[in-house]
Short mmCIF file of N, CA and C in Angstrom, two decimals:
data_model
loop_
_atom_site.label_atom_id
_atom_site.label_comp_id
_atom_site.label_asym_id
_atom_site.label_seq_id
_atom_site.Cartn_x
_atom_site.Cartn_y
_atom_site.Cartn_z
N MET A 1 0.82 -1.19 0.00
CA MET A 1 0.00 0.00 0.00
C MET A 1 0.86 1.25 0.00
N GLN A 2 1.91 1.25 0.85
CA GLN A 2 2.80 2.40 0.92
C GLN A 2 3.56 2.57 -0.37
N GLN A 3 3.94 1.46 -1.00
CA GLN A 3 4.66 1.53 -2.27
C GLN A 3 3.80 2.16 -3.35
N LEU A 4 2.51 1.83 -3.38
CA LEU A 4 1.61 2.41 -4.36
C LEU A 4 1.45 3.91 -4.13
N LEU A 5 1.31 4.32 -2.89
CA LEU A 5 1.18 5.74 -2.56
C LEU A 5 2.44 6.50 -2.98
N ILE A 6 3.61 5.94 -2.70
CA ILE A 6 4.86 6.58 -3.10
C ILE A 6 4.96 6.66 -4.62
N LEU A 7 4.54 5.61 -5.32
CA LEU A 7 4.57 5.61 -6.78
C LEU A 7 3.65 6.69 -7.35
N VAL A 8 2.45 6.84 -6.81
CA VAL A 8 1.52 7.88 -7.28
C VAL A 8 2.10 9.27 -7.04
N LEU A 9 2.68 9.51 -5.87
CA LEU A 9 3.27 10.81 -5.58
C LEU A 9 4.47 11.10 -6.48
N LEU A 10 5.34 10.12 -6.72
CA LEU A 10 6.47 10.33 -7.61
C LEU A 10 6.02 10.62 -9.03
N PHE A 11 4.99 9.93 -9.49
CA PHE A 11 4.44 10.17 -10.82
C PHE A 11 3.91 11.60 -10.94
N THR A 12 3.18 12.05 -9.91
CA THR A 12 2.61 13.39 -9.93
C THR A 12 3.70 14.45 -9.99
N PHE A 13 4.72 14.33 -9.14
CA PHE A 13 5.78 15.32 -9.13
C PHE A 13 6.64 15.25 -10.38
N SER A 14 6.85 14.06 -10.94
CA SER A 14 7.63 13.98 -12.18
C SER A 14 6.87 14.58 -13.34
N LEU A 15 5.55 14.44 -13.36
CA LEU A 15 4.75 15.07 -14.40
C LEU A 15 4.86 16.59 -14.31
N THR A 16 4.84 17.12 -13.10
CA THR A 16 5.01 18.56 -12.91
C THR A 16 6.36 19.01 -13.43
N TYR A 17 7.42 18.24 -13.15
CA TYR A 17 8.76 18.60 -13.59
C TYR A 17 8.86 18.56 -15.11
N VAL A 18 8.29 17.52 -15.74
CA VAL A 18 8.35 17.40 -17.19
C VAL A 18 7.59 18.55 -17.85
N CYS A 19 6.42 18.88 -17.33
CA CYS A 19 5.65 19.99 -17.89
C CYS A 19 6.40 21.31 -17.74
N ALA A 20 7.04 21.51 -16.62
CA ALA A 20 7.79 22.75 -16.40
C ALA A 20 8.98 22.83 -17.34
N GLN A 21 9.66 21.71 -17.60
CA GLN A 21 10.82 21.72 -18.49
C GLN A 21 10.41 21.90 -19.94
N SER A 22 9.25 21.39 -20.33
CA SER A 22 8.81 21.53 -21.71
C SER A 22 8.35 22.93 -22.03
N CYS A 23 8.05 23.71 -21.01
CA CYS A 23 7.59 25.09 -21.20
C CYS A 23 8.57 26.03 -20.53
N ASN A 24 9.86 25.91 -20.87
CA ASN A 24 10.86 26.70 -20.19
C ASN A 24 10.82 28.18 -20.54
N SER A 25 10.12 28.55 -21.60
CA SER A 25 10.01 29.96 -21.97
C SER A 25 8.57 30.40 -21.77
N TYR A 26 8.37 31.36 -20.92
CA TYR A 26 7.03 31.86 -20.68
C TYR A 26 6.65 32.94 -21.68
N GLY A 27 7.54 33.27 -22.56
CA GLY A 27 7.25 34.32 -23.52
C GLY A 27 7.46 35.68 -22.89
N ASN A 28 8.41 36.40 -23.33
CA ASN A 28 8.68 37.73 -22.79
C ASN A 28 7.81 38.72 -23.53
N TYR A 29 6.68 39.05 -22.97
CA TYR A 29 5.71 39.90 -23.64
C TYR A 29 6.23 41.32 -23.80
N ASN A 30 7.14 41.76 -22.91
CA ASN A 30 7.69 43.10 -23.02
C ASN A 30 8.71 43.21 -24.14
N ASN A 31 9.27 42.10 -24.57
CA ASN A 31 10.22 42.11 -25.66
C ASN A 31 9.47 42.27 -26.98
N ASN A 32 9.96 43.08 -27.88
CA ASN A 32 9.26 43.33 -29.14
C ASN A 32 9.28 42.15 -30.08
N ASN A 33 10.04 41.10 -29.76
CA ASN A 33 10.11 39.93 -30.63
C ASN A 33 8.90 39.00 -30.48
N TYR A 34 8.06 39.24 -29.48
CA TYR A 34 6.91 38.37 -29.23
C TYR A 34 5.61 39.13 -29.44
N SER A 35 4.67 38.49 -30.09
CA SER A 35 3.34 39.07 -30.23
C SER A 35 2.47 38.58 -29.08
N LYS A 36 1.27 39.11 -28.97
CA LYS A 36 0.34 38.69 -27.92
C LYS A 36 -0.03 37.21 -28.11
N LYS A 37 -0.17 36.77 -29.35
CA LYS A 37 -0.48 35.37 -29.64
C LYS A 37 0.66 34.47 -29.18
N ASP A 38 1.93 34.85 -29.46
CA ASP A 38 3.08 34.07 -29.01
C ASP A 38 3.11 33.96 -27.50
N TYR A 39 2.77 35.04 -26.80
CA TYR A 39 2.77 35.04 -25.34
C TYR A 39 1.78 34.01 -24.80
N LYS A 40 0.58 33.95 -25.38
CA LYS A 40 -0.42 33.00 -24.91
C LYS A 40 0.01 31.57 -25.20
N GLU A 41 0.67 31.33 -26.35
CA GLU A 41 1.08 29.98 -26.70
C GLU A 41 2.28 29.50 -25.90
N ASN A 42 3.15 30.41 -25.43
CA ASN A 42 4.38 30.02 -24.76
C ASN A 42 4.30 30.03 -23.24
N ARG A 43 3.19 30.43 -22.67
CA ARG A 43 3.13 30.45 -21.21
C ARG A 43 2.96 29.04 -20.66
N ALA A 44 3.27 28.90 -19.38
CA ALA A 44 3.27 27.58 -18.73
C ALA A 44 1.85 27.02 -18.63
N PRO A 45 1.73 25.69 -18.65
CA PRO A 45 0.42 25.07 -18.45
C PRO A 45 -0.08 25.33 -17.03
N GLN A 46 -1.37 25.56 -16.90
CA GLN A 46 -1.94 25.78 -15.57
C GLN A 46 -2.03 24.46 -14.82
N LYS A 47 -1.66 24.49 -13.57
CA LYS A 47 -1.74 23.34 -12.68
C LYS A 47 -2.69 23.69 -11.55
N THR A 48 -3.40 22.71 -11.04
CA THR A 48 -4.32 22.95 -9.93
C THR A 48 -4.21 21.82 -8.90
N ILE A 49 -4.44 22.19 -7.67
CA ILE A 49 -4.59 21.23 -6.58
C ILE A 49 -5.95 21.54 -5.97
N PHE A 50 -6.80 20.52 -5.86
CA PHE A 50 -8.14 20.76 -5.33
C PHE A 50 -8.65 19.59 -4.51
N VAL A 51 -9.58 19.89 -3.63
CA VAL A 51 -10.27 18.90 -2.83
C VAL A 51 -11.63 18.68 -3.48
N GLU A 52 -12.01 17.43 -3.63
CA GLU A 52 -13.29 17.10 -4.26
C GLU A 52 -14.15 16.28 -3.30
N TRP A 53 -15.42 16.61 -3.23
CA TRP A 53 -16.39 15.85 -2.45
C TRP A 53 -17.28 15.11 -3.43
N GLN A 54 -17.37 13.81 -3.23
CA GLN A 54 -18.10 12.89 -4.11
C GLN A 54 -17.38 12.87 -5.47
N GLY A 55 -18.08 12.88 -6.59
CA GLY A 55 -17.43 12.90 -7.89
C GLY A 55 -16.58 11.68 -8.15
N ASN A 56 -15.45 11.87 -8.85
CA ASN A 56 -14.60 10.77 -9.29
C ASN A 56 -13.90 10.04 -8.16
N GLY A 57 -13.61 10.74 -7.07
CA GLY A 57 -12.95 10.11 -5.93
C GLY A 57 -13.88 9.31 -5.05
N ILE A 58 -15.14 9.22 -5.40
CA ILE A 58 -16.22 8.50 -4.72
C ILE A 58 -16.57 9.14 -3.38
N GLY A 59 -15.63 9.40 -2.53
CA GLY A 59 -15.88 10.06 -1.24
C GLY A 59 -15.24 11.43 -1.25
N LYS A 60 -14.19 11.56 -0.48
CA LYS A 60 -13.41 12.80 -0.44
C LYS A 60 -12.04 12.50 -1.03
N SER A 61 -11.51 13.43 -1.86
CA SER A 61 -10.20 13.20 -2.45
C SER A 61 -9.46 14.51 -2.64
N ILE A 62 -8.14 14.42 -2.68
CA ILE A 62 -7.29 15.55 -3.02
C ILE A 62 -6.67 15.21 -4.38
N ASN A 63 -6.65 16.20 -5.29
CA ASN A 63 -6.30 15.92 -6.67
C ASN A 63 -5.30 16.93 -7.21
N PHE A 64 -4.53 16.49 -8.19
CA PHE A 64 -3.62 17.34 -8.95
C PHE A 64 -4.06 17.27 -10.41
N ASP A 65 -4.16 18.43 -11.05
CA ASP A 65 -4.60 18.53 -12.44
C ASP A 65 -3.64 19.44 -13.18
N SER A 66 -3.24 19.07 -14.38
CA SER A 66 -2.34 19.91 -15.17
C SER A 66 -2.72 19.83 -16.63
N ARG A 67 -2.62 20.94 -17.33
CA ARG A 67 -2.81 20.99 -18.77
C ARG A 67 -1.52 20.53 -19.45
N PHE A 68 -1.62 19.97 -20.65
CA PHE A 68 -0.45 19.56 -21.41
C PHE A 68 0.15 20.73 -22.19
N SER A 69 -0.70 21.68 -22.58
CA SER A 69 -0.22 22.84 -23.33
C SER A 69 -0.33 24.08 -22.46
N GLY A 70 0.14 25.21 -22.96
CA GLY A 70 0.13 26.44 -22.19
C GLY A 70 -1.27 26.95 -21.89
N GLY A 71 -1.41 27.60 -20.76
CA GLY A 71 -2.68 28.21 -20.38
C GLY A 71 -3.57 27.30 -19.57
N SER A 72 -4.83 27.70 -19.45
CA SER A 72 -5.77 26.97 -18.60
C SER A 72 -6.78 26.15 -19.40
N ASN A 73 -6.69 26.13 -20.71
CA ASN A 73 -7.59 25.34 -21.56
C ASN A 73 -6.82 24.24 -22.25
N GLY A 74 -7.54 23.28 -22.79
CA GLY A 74 -6.93 22.21 -23.56
C GLY A 74 -6.91 20.89 -22.83
N LEU A 75 -6.17 19.96 -23.40
CA LEU A 75 -6.07 18.60 -22.89
C LEU A 75 -5.20 18.56 -21.63
N GLY A 76 -5.61 17.72 -20.67
CA GLY A 76 -4.86 17.64 -19.42
C GLY A 76 -5.03 16.30 -18.74
N LEU A 77 -4.33 16.17 -17.62
CA LEU A 77 -4.32 14.95 -16.83
C LEU A 77 -4.67 15.29 -15.40
N ARG A 78 -5.41 14.39 -14.77
CA ARG A 78 -5.78 14.57 -13.36
C ARG A 78 -5.53 13.26 -12.63
N VAL A 79 -4.91 13.34 -11.45
CA VAL A 79 -4.69 12.17 -10.61
C VAL A 79 -4.95 12.58 -9.17
N GLY A 80 -5.51 11.68 -8.39
CA GLY A 80 -5.87 12.02 -7.02
C GLY A 80 -5.70 10.86 -6.06
N LEU A 81 -5.95 11.18 -4.81
CA LEU A 81 -5.89 10.20 -3.73
C LEU A 81 -7.01 10.53 -2.76
N GLY A 82 -7.82 9.54 -2.45
CA GLY A 82 -8.97 9.81 -1.59
C GLY A 82 -9.35 8.65 -0.72
N ALA A 83 -10.44 8.83 -0.01
CA ALA A 83 -10.98 7.79 0.87
C ALA A 83 -12.49 7.83 0.80
N THR A 84 -13.07 6.68 1.00
CA THR A 84 -14.52 6.57 0.98
C THR A 84 -14.98 5.57 2.03
N ASP A 85 -16.20 5.66 2.45
CA ASP A 85 -16.79 4.69 3.36
C ASP A 85 -17.53 3.65 2.55
N LEU A 86 -17.21 2.41 2.76
CA LEU A 86 -17.88 1.30 2.09
C LEU A 86 -18.62 0.48 3.12
N GLU A 87 -19.77 -0.04 2.75
CA GLU A 87 -20.53 -0.89 3.66
C GLU A 87 -20.42 -2.33 3.18
N LEU A 88 -20.04 -3.20 4.07
CA LEU A 88 -19.98 -4.62 3.74
C LEU A 88 -21.37 -5.21 3.87
N SER A 89 -21.70 -6.13 2.99
CA SER A 89 -23.03 -6.73 3.03
C SER A 89 -23.02 -8.08 3.75
N ASP A 90 -22.11 -8.26 4.70
CA ASP A 90 -22.12 -9.49 5.48
C ASP A 90 -22.97 -9.31 6.75
N ALA A 91 -22.93 -10.28 7.61
CA ALA A 91 -23.79 -10.25 8.80
C ALA A 91 -23.45 -9.12 9.76
N SER A 92 -22.21 -8.67 9.79
CA SER A 92 -21.83 -7.65 10.76
C SER A 92 -22.13 -6.22 10.28
N ASP A 93 -22.38 -6.00 9.00
CA ASP A 93 -22.65 -4.68 8.43
C ASP A 93 -21.60 -3.65 8.86
N VAL A 94 -20.35 -3.98 8.70
CA VAL A 94 -19.23 -3.12 9.09
C VAL A 94 -19.04 -2.01 8.06
N THR A 95 -18.83 -0.79 8.53
CA THR A 95 -18.52 0.32 7.66
C THR A 95 -17.07 0.72 7.92
N TYR A 96 -16.29 0.86 6.87
CA TYR A 96 -14.89 1.24 7.02
C TYR A 96 -14.46 2.06 5.80
N ALA A 97 -13.29 2.64 5.89
CA ALA A 97 -12.79 3.47 4.80
C ALA A 97 -11.92 2.65 3.86
N ALA A 98 -12.02 2.98 2.56
CA ALA A 98 -11.17 2.38 1.54
C ALA A 98 -10.44 3.50 0.82
N LEU A 99 -9.25 3.23 0.35
CA LEU A 99 -8.46 4.20 -0.39
C LEU A 99 -8.91 4.22 -1.84
N THR A 100 -9.05 5.41 -2.42
CA THR A 100 -9.43 5.54 -3.83
C THR A 100 -8.36 6.34 -4.57
N ILE A 101 -8.14 5.98 -5.83
CA ILE A 101 -7.17 6.68 -6.68
C ILE A 101 -7.86 7.00 -8.01
N PRO A 102 -8.42 8.22 -8.15
CA PRO A 102 -9.01 8.61 -9.42
C PRO A 102 -7.93 9.13 -10.37
N ALA A 103 -8.02 8.74 -11.63
CA ALA A 103 -7.12 9.23 -12.67
C ALA A 103 -7.95 9.46 -13.93
N ALA A 104 -7.68 10.57 -14.63
CA ALA A 104 -8.49 10.91 -15.79
C ALA A 104 -7.71 11.74 -16.80
N ILE A 105 -8.15 11.64 -18.02
CA ILE A 105 -7.74 12.54 -19.09
C ILE A 105 -8.94 13.46 -19.31
N ASN A 106 -8.70 14.78 -19.33
CA ASN A 106 -9.82 15.69 -19.50
C ASN A 106 -9.47 16.81 -20.46
N TYR A 107 -10.49 17.51 -20.90
CA TYR A 107 -10.32 18.62 -21.83
C TYR A 107 -11.15 19.79 -21.32
N ILE A 108 -10.56 20.96 -21.31
CA ILE A 108 -11.26 22.16 -20.85
C ILE A 108 -11.32 23.15 -22.00
N ILE A 109 -12.50 23.68 -22.22
CA ILE A 109 -12.69 24.71 -23.23
C ILE A 109 -13.46 25.86 -22.60
N GLY A 110 -13.05 27.06 -22.90
CA GLY A 110 -13.74 28.21 -22.33
C GLY A 110 -12.99 29.49 -22.57
N LYS A 111 -13.60 30.57 -22.19
CA LYS A 111 -12.98 31.88 -22.32
C LYS A 111 -12.84 32.49 -20.94
N ARG A 112 -11.74 33.15 -20.77
CA ARG A 112 -11.42 33.86 -19.54
C ARG A 112 -11.53 32.94 -18.34
N ARG A 113 -12.43 33.21 -17.43
CA ARG A 113 -12.49 32.47 -16.16
C ARG A 113 -13.47 31.30 -16.15
N HIS A 114 -14.26 31.12 -17.18
CA HIS A 114 -15.29 30.09 -17.20
C HIS A 114 -14.93 29.02 -18.21
N GLY A 115 -15.10 27.76 -17.81
CA GLY A 115 -14.78 26.66 -18.71
C GLY A 115 -15.71 25.48 -18.54
N ILE A 116 -15.81 24.72 -19.61
CA ILE A 116 -16.55 23.46 -19.60
C ILE A 116 -15.49 22.36 -19.61
N GLU A 117 -15.66 21.40 -18.72
CA GLU A 117 -14.71 20.31 -18.57
C GLU A 117 -15.37 19.00 -18.96
N ALA A 118 -14.70 18.21 -19.79
CA ALA A 118 -15.19 16.89 -20.18
C ALA A 118 -14.02 15.92 -20.09
N GLY A 119 -14.28 14.72 -19.59
CA GLY A 119 -13.19 13.77 -19.47
C GLY A 119 -13.67 12.35 -19.28
N VAL A 120 -12.69 11.46 -19.26
CA VAL A 120 -12.94 10.04 -19.05
C VAL A 120 -11.80 9.52 -18.17
N GLY A 121 -12.14 8.58 -17.28
CA GLY A 121 -11.11 8.08 -16.39
C GLY A 121 -11.52 6.81 -15.67
N TYR A 122 -10.69 6.47 -14.68
CA TYR A 122 -10.90 5.25 -13.91
C TYR A 122 -10.50 5.51 -12.47
N THR A 123 -11.33 5.06 -11.53
CA THR A 123 -11.03 5.17 -10.12
C THR A 123 -10.75 3.77 -9.57
N THR A 124 -9.54 3.59 -9.05
CA THR A 124 -9.16 2.33 -8.42
C THR A 124 -9.54 2.40 -6.95
N ILE A 125 -10.16 1.33 -6.45
CA ILE A 125 -10.56 1.24 -5.05
C ILE A 125 -9.71 0.18 -4.38
N LEU A 126 -8.92 0.59 -3.41
CA LEU A 126 -8.06 -0.34 -2.68
C LEU A 126 -8.74 -0.67 -1.35
N ASP A 127 -9.27 -1.85 -1.28
CA ASP A 127 -10.04 -2.31 -0.14
C ASP A 127 -9.16 -3.24 0.69
N LYS A 128 -8.95 -2.90 1.96
CA LYS A 128 -8.04 -3.69 2.80
C LYS A 128 -8.56 -5.10 3.09
N ASN A 129 -9.85 -5.32 2.94
CA ASN A 129 -10.43 -6.63 3.24
C ASN A 129 -10.62 -7.50 2.00
N SER A 130 -10.14 -7.04 0.85
CA SER A 130 -10.33 -7.80 -0.38
C SER A 130 -9.05 -7.80 -1.20
N ASN A 131 -8.74 -8.93 -1.79
CA ASN A 131 -7.57 -9.02 -2.66
C ASN A 131 -7.95 -8.81 -4.12
N ASP A 132 -9.25 -8.72 -4.40
CA ASP A 132 -9.71 -8.50 -5.77
C ASP A 132 -9.47 -7.06 -6.20
N HIS A 133 -9.27 -6.89 -7.50
CA HIS A 133 -9.13 -5.55 -8.06
C HIS A 133 -10.52 -4.94 -8.18
N GLU A 134 -10.71 -3.79 -7.57
CA GLU A 134 -11.99 -3.11 -7.65
C GLU A 134 -11.78 -1.74 -8.26
N GLY A 135 -12.79 -1.25 -8.92
CA GLY A 135 -12.72 0.07 -9.49
C GLY A 135 -13.91 0.34 -10.38
N GLN A 136 -13.94 1.55 -10.91
CA GLN A 136 -15.02 1.91 -11.80
C GLN A 136 -14.55 2.97 -12.79
N ALA A 137 -15.02 2.84 -14.00
CA ALA A 137 -14.75 3.83 -15.03
C ALA A 137 -15.76 4.96 -14.87
N PHE A 138 -15.41 6.14 -15.33
CA PHE A 138 -16.34 7.27 -15.23
C PHE A 138 -16.21 8.21 -16.40
N LEU A 139 -17.28 8.91 -16.65
CA LEU A 139 -17.30 10.04 -17.56
C LEU A 139 -17.43 11.28 -16.69
N ASN A 140 -16.97 12.40 -17.21
CA ASN A 140 -16.98 13.62 -16.42
C ASN A 140 -17.43 14.77 -17.30
N LEU A 141 -18.43 15.50 -16.87
CA LEU A 141 -18.88 16.69 -17.58
C LEU A 141 -19.20 17.73 -16.52
N GLY A 142 -18.61 18.92 -16.66
CA GLY A 142 -18.83 19.90 -15.61
C GLY A 142 -18.42 21.31 -15.97
N TYR A 143 -18.61 22.17 -15.00
CA TYR A 143 -18.26 23.58 -15.09
C TYR A 143 -17.03 23.83 -14.23
N ARG A 144 -16.12 24.68 -14.72
CA ARG A 144 -14.92 25.03 -13.97
C ARG A 144 -14.76 26.55 -13.98
N PHE A 145 -14.74 27.12 -12.78
CA PHE A 145 -14.39 28.54 -12.62
C PHE A 145 -12.90 28.57 -12.31
N LYS A 146 -12.12 29.15 -13.20
CA LYS A 146 -10.67 29.11 -13.08
C LYS A 146 -10.11 30.53 -13.08
N PRO A 147 -9.03 30.75 -12.38
CA PRO A 147 -8.41 32.08 -12.40
C PRO A 147 -7.65 32.29 -13.70
N LYS A 148 -7.34 33.54 -14.01
CA LYS A 148 -6.58 33.80 -15.23
C LYS A 148 -5.18 33.22 -15.15
N ARG A 149 -4.52 33.37 -14.02
CA ARG A 149 -3.18 32.81 -13.85
C ARG A 149 -3.10 31.96 -12.59
N SER A 150 -3.30 32.55 -11.43
CA SER A 150 -3.31 31.77 -10.20
C SER A 150 -4.40 32.32 -9.29
N GLY A 151 -4.95 31.43 -8.47
CA GLY A 151 -6.02 31.83 -7.57
C GLY A 151 -6.97 30.68 -7.29
N ILE A 152 -8.13 31.02 -6.77
CA ILE A 152 -9.13 30.02 -6.36
C ILE A 152 -9.79 29.38 -7.57
N LEU A 153 -9.96 28.08 -7.47
CA LEU A 153 -10.60 27.28 -8.51
C LEU A 153 -11.85 26.65 -7.91
N PHE A 154 -12.94 26.60 -8.69
CA PHE A 154 -14.18 25.96 -8.28
C PHE A 154 -14.63 25.06 -9.41
N ARG A 155 -15.09 23.85 -9.08
CA ARG A 155 -15.59 22.90 -10.07
C ARG A 155 -16.90 22.30 -9.59
N PHE A 156 -17.79 22.04 -10.55
CA PHE A 156 -19.00 21.27 -10.29
C PHE A 156 -19.13 20.28 -11.45
N THR A 157 -19.22 18.98 -11.13
CA THR A 157 -19.22 17.97 -12.19
C THR A 157 -20.38 16.99 -12.05
N TYR A 158 -20.81 16.50 -13.19
CA TYR A 158 -21.75 15.39 -13.29
C TYR A 158 -20.92 14.17 -13.69
N THR A 159 -21.02 13.08 -12.93
CA THR A 159 -20.12 11.96 -13.10
C THR A 159 -20.86 10.62 -13.14
N PRO A 160 -21.33 10.17 -14.29
CA PRO A 160 -21.86 8.81 -14.36
C PRO A 160 -20.71 7.81 -14.27
N THR A 161 -20.92 6.72 -13.53
CA THR A 161 -19.88 5.71 -13.33
C THR A 161 -20.33 4.36 -13.88
N PHE A 162 -19.34 3.55 -14.26
CA PHE A 162 -19.59 2.24 -14.85
C PHE A 162 -18.67 1.23 -14.17
N ASP A 163 -19.22 0.13 -13.73
CA ASP A 163 -18.39 -0.98 -13.28
C ASP A 163 -18.93 -2.26 -13.90
N GLU A 164 -18.42 -3.40 -13.47
CA GLU A 164 -18.80 -4.66 -14.09
C GLU A 164 -20.28 -4.98 -13.97
N SER A 165 -20.92 -4.50 -12.92
CA SER A 165 -22.30 -4.91 -12.66
C SER A 165 -23.36 -3.85 -12.95
N GLU A 166 -22.99 -2.57 -12.95
CA GLU A 166 -24.03 -1.56 -13.12
C GLU A 166 -23.49 -0.23 -13.63
N ILE A 167 -24.44 0.59 -14.07
CA ILE A 167 -24.16 1.98 -14.45
C ILE A 167 -24.91 2.86 -13.47
N GLN A 168 -24.22 3.84 -12.90
CA GLN A 168 -24.86 4.74 -11.95
C GLN A 168 -24.90 6.15 -12.54
N PHE A 169 -26.11 6.64 -12.73
CA PHE A 169 -26.30 8.01 -13.20
C PHE A 169 -26.64 8.88 -12.01
N GLY A 170 -26.52 10.16 -12.16
CA GLY A 170 -26.94 11.07 -11.11
C GLY A 170 -25.89 11.40 -10.08
N LYS A 171 -24.66 10.90 -10.24
CA LYS A 171 -23.60 11.25 -9.30
C LYS A 171 -23.02 12.61 -9.67
N THR A 172 -22.78 13.42 -8.66
CA THR A 172 -22.19 14.75 -8.88
C THR A 172 -21.01 14.94 -7.94
N GLY A 173 -20.20 15.91 -8.25
CA GLY A 173 -19.06 16.23 -7.41
C GLY A 173 -18.86 17.74 -7.35
N ILE A 174 -18.31 18.21 -6.27
CA ILE A 174 -18.01 19.63 -6.11
C ILE A 174 -16.57 19.75 -5.60
N SER A 175 -15.84 20.72 -6.14
CA SER A 175 -14.42 20.85 -5.84
C SER A 175 -14.07 22.30 -5.54
N LEU A 176 -13.08 22.46 -4.69
CA LEU A 176 -12.52 23.77 -4.35
C LEU A 176 -11.02 23.61 -4.26
N GLY A 177 -10.28 24.54 -4.88
CA GLY A 177 -8.84 24.40 -4.86
C GLY A 177 -8.11 25.65 -5.28
N TRP A 178 -6.83 25.47 -5.63
CA TRP A 178 -5.95 26.56 -5.99
C TRP A 178 -5.26 26.24 -7.32
N ALA A 179 -5.31 27.18 -8.24
CA ALA A 179 -4.64 27.04 -9.53
C ALA A 179 -3.39 27.90 -9.53
N PHE A 180 -2.34 27.41 -10.16
CA PHE A 180 -1.08 28.17 -10.25
C PHE A 180 -0.42 27.91 -11.59
#
């Protein structure tokens, strides 16, 4: 379990490092060699850290999200770590927490501070009482209030989930975080 957590954290930080190295020039807008269009294309991809209730993390989760290209719109990756309460259907009806790892590819389109987010992903559920692989695929459609460069981020998402036995519609998530 600890090895998996360390692996997820190393992956997240290495992704941040790779994105930062690929965008080493933020575009010097004051220099006459760059136009306004060049400045927008050469700036660093927006990264966010946010807490989500319900949604893809099933319960509560903390997530890292980054765009692949410059700015706050476009294709991106999201990975998180969370916990949820699961109820066992045995005679004791025990409720306990399970670790969840949501991961998704998403796309954001919008102007200025408002965006529409759409994505697809998978949430792995690590249950301490089961050796079976558990998880669920999900679709994501939502609204994202994002800062121009850095600041408070707000998300509201509609998240239908799919697993081996059923499709669940009507799941929603709400997020609050910081973009930089």
